[in-house]
Coordinates of C-alpha atoms in Angstrom, one line a residue:
M1 CA 0.0 -0.3 0.2
R2 CA 1.4 4.0 -1.5
P3 CA -0.1 6.6 -2.2
L4 CA 0.0 7.5 -5.8
T5 CA 2.9 8.8 -7.6
D6 CA 2.1 12.6 -9.1
E7 CA 1.8 10.6 -12.5
E8 CA -0.9 8.5 -11.3
M9 CA -2.2 11.2 -9.4
R10 CA -3.3 13.0 -12.4
Q11 CA -5.2 10.8 -13.8
F12 CA -6.7 9.3 -11.7
F13 CA -7.7 13.5 -11.2
G14 CA -8.4 13.7 -14.5
K15 CA -11.2 10.5 -14.8
L16 CA -12.9 11.8 -11.5
Q17 CA -12.9 14.7 -12.8
V18 CA -15.2 14.4 -15.5
F19 CA -17.7 12.8 -12.9
I20 CA -17.9 15.7 -10.3
G21 CA -15.6 18.6 -11.7
Q22 CA -14.5 20.5 -9.0
N23 CA -16.4 18.0 -5.7
I24 CA -12.9 16.2 -5.4
T25 CA -11.7 19.0 -2.6
K26 CA -14.6 17.8 -1.2
L27 CA -13.6 13.5 -0.8
I28 CA -11.2 14.6 0.9
D29 CA -11.3 17.4 3.2
R30 CA -14.3 15.7 4.5
A31 CA -16.0 17.0 7.6
D32 CA -16.6 13.7 9.4
A33 CA -13.3 12.4 9.2
P34 CA -10.4 12.4 6.6
H35 CA -9.9 10.4 4.0
T36 CA -6.8 9.6 1.2
F37 CA -7.0 7.7 -1.8
R38 CA -3.3 4.6 -1.7
L39 CA -2.7 1.8 -4.2
I40 CA -3.0 -2.1 -3.6
K41 CA -1.5 -3.6 -6.5
D42 CA -3.1 -1.6 -9.2
R43 CA -6.0 -0.6 -7.5
V44 CA -6.9 2.9 -5.5
Y45 CA -8.5 3.0 -2.9
Y46 CA -10.4 5.7 -1.0
I47 CA -9.3 5.4 2.8
N48 CA -10.5 7.1 5.9
E49 CA -7.1 8.0 7.2
E50 CA -7.7 6.3 10.3
H51 CA -8.0 3.1 9.0
L52 CA -5.2 3.4 6.9
K53 CA -2.8 3.8 10.5
L54 CA -4.8 0.8 11.5
A55 CA -4.0 -1.2 8.5
S56 CA -0.4 -0.5 8.7
N57 CA 0.7 -3.1 11.2
I58 CA -0.8 -5.9 8.7
G59 CA 1.4 -7.3 6.4
R60 CA 1.2 -6.7 1.8
E61 CA 0.5 -9.6 0.8
N62 CA -1.6 -10.7 3.5
L63 CA -3.8 -7.2 2.4
L64 CA -6.5 -7.5 0.4
S65 CA -8.4 -4.5 -0.4
I66 CA -9.3 -1.7 2.4
G67 CA -12.0 1.2 2.2
V68 CA -13.8 1.4 -1.3
C69 CA -12.1 0.1 -5.2
F70 CA -12.4 4.2 -6.8
G71 CA -10.8 1.8 -10.0
K72 CA -7.6 0.4 -11.5
F73 CA -4.7 1.5 -13.5
T74 CA -4.3 -1.3 -16.4
K75 CA -1.5 -2.5 -17.7
S76 CA -0.6 0.4 -20.6
G77 CA -1.0 2.6 -17.3
K78 CA -4.6 3.9 -18.4
F79 CA -7.5 4.4 -15.2
K80 CA -10.9 3.2 -15.2
L81 CA -13.1 3.6 -12.7
H82 CA -15.2 0.4 -11.0
I83 CA -18.7 0.6 -10.3
T84 CA -17.4 0.5 -7.0
C85 CA -16.6 4.5 -6.8
L86 CA -20.9 4.5 -7.6
D87 CA -21.9 5.7 -4.9
Y88 CA -19.6 9.1 -4.1
I89 CA -19.6 9.3 -7.8
A90 CA -23.7 9.8 -7.5
Q91 CA -22.8 12.1 -4.7
Y92 CA -21.0 15.1 -6.2
C93 CA -21.7 14.1 -10.4
Q94 CA -22.3 17.2 -11.6
H95 CA -24.8 16.2 -14.8
K96 CA -27.9 13.4 -14.1
V97 CA -29.3 11.4 -16.7
W98 CA -32.7 9.1 -15.8
V99 CA -34.1 6.4 -17.6
K100 CA -37.4 4.8 -17.8
S101 CA -38.6 2.3 -16.4
S102 CA -39.4 0.1 -18.1
A103 CA -35.6 -0.4 -20.0
E104 CA -33.3 -0.9 -16.3
M105 CA -33.1 -3.7 -17.5
T106 CA -31.9 -3.2 -21.1
Y107 CA -29.3 -0.5 -19.4
L108 CA -28.2 -3.1 -16.2
Y109 CA -26.6 -5.9 -19.3
G110 CA -24.1 -3.6 -20.2
N111 CA -26.2 -1.9 -23.5
H112 CA -25.8 2.2 -24.2
V113 CA -29.0 5.0 -23.2
T114 CA -31.0 5.5 -25.9
K115 CA -32.9 8.5 -27.0
S116 CA -35.9 5.7 -26.6
I117 CA -35.6 4.6 -22.4
L118 CA -34.2 8.0 -21.8
A119 CA -36.3 9.9 -19.9
K120 CA -34.5 14.0 -18.8
I121 CA -31.4 15.0 -18.7
T122 CA -29.9 17.6 -17.3
E123 CA -29.7 21.2 -19.3
N124 CA -26.5 21.8 -19.9
T125 CA -25.0 18.2 -20.1
P126 CA -22.1 19.2 -22.9
Q127 CA -21.3 16.7 -24.9
Y128 CA -18.3 14.0 -23.9
A129 CA -18.6 14.7 -20.0
G130 CA -19.6 12.1 -16.9
V131 CA -22.6 12.1 -16.4
V132 CA -24.9 9.0 -14.0
V133 CA -27.5 7.5 -14.8
Y134 CA -30.8 7.2 -12.7
N135 CA -34.3 5.2 -12.9
M136 CA -36.8 7.1 -11.6
N137 CA -36.5 6.7 -8.6
N138 CA -33.8 8.8 -8.6
V139 CA -31.6 5.0 -7.3
P140 CA -27.9 5.1 -9.4
L141 CA -28.1 2.9 -11.9
G142 CA -24.2 3.3 -13.2
F143 CA -22.0 6.4 -14.9
G144 CA -21.7 6.8 -18.5
L145 CA -19.5 9.0 -21.2
A146 CA -23.1 12.3 -22.2
A147 CA -22.6 10.8 -26.6
Q148 CA -24.8 13.8 -27.4
P149 CA -25.3 17.4 -26.1
T150 CA -28.4 18.0 -24.5
E151 CA -29.9 21.2 -26.8
Y152 CA -29.1 17.7 -29.9
C153 CA -31.1 14.8 -27.9
R154 CA -34.0 16.1 -28.5
D155 CA -33.5 16.2 -32.0
L156 CA -32.6 12.7 -32.7
D157 CA -33.6 9.1 -33.8
P158 CA -34.2 7.3 -31.3
T159 CA -32.3 4.5 -31.3
A160 CA -29.5 7.2 -31.3
I161 CA -26.8 6.6 -28.3
V162 CA -27.3 10.0 -26.0
V163 CA -24.8 8.0 -23.5
L164 CA -21.3 5.5 -23.3
H165 CA -22.2 3.2 -21.6
Q166 CA -18.7 2.8 -18.6
A167 CA -20.2 1.1 -15.8
D168 CA -23.0 -0.5 -13.5
I169 CA -24.1 -1.9 -10.5
G170 CA -25.2 -5.5 -13.1
E171 CA -21.2 -5.4 -13.6
Y172 CA -21.5 -6.6 -9.7
L173 CA -23.5 -10.5 -10.6
R174 CA -21.2 -9.7 -14.3
Q175 CA -17.9 -9.5 -13.2
E176 CA -18.2 -10.4 -9.3
D177 CA -14.3 -12.9 -9.7
T178 CA -12.6 -9.6 -10.5
L179 CA -14.6 -6.4 -9.1
T180 CA -12.7 -7.2 -5.4

């Protein structure tokens, strides 16, 4: 377990900033307890600093995970967010998309959000901005990138992609072996 290097931190915060913007500081400077990001076996974890001190007594080979896994660095050096960080991204996200109740399962099977299953979208969402996908009961289902800005969504074909799928809560079942 080690702190992130400058290059790793730049990539990680760059990816996170797509979704939550300047709210990154709210993740670190929390009022209840200070938190930090640590790297364990190519995975970035969000850890309470008090728990971090307690975990320092555990050997590297014995420590599997601690805190919340935000994602991992691939072998090529890119950072990929995991669905396990959805709760934190949903709290601080800037752009949101809601899908129709009848189409929730389509999204949870790993498909993109098309215009036909889109219920509503926040105003002024730019193209390629990070968005959190909600159902109509405001339960976060996953996240992705806006394929089209808000103003173009009204005039799109029903089969046009509105949100590019990145992760959804269905991954807990589809990829349960690799999420740890």
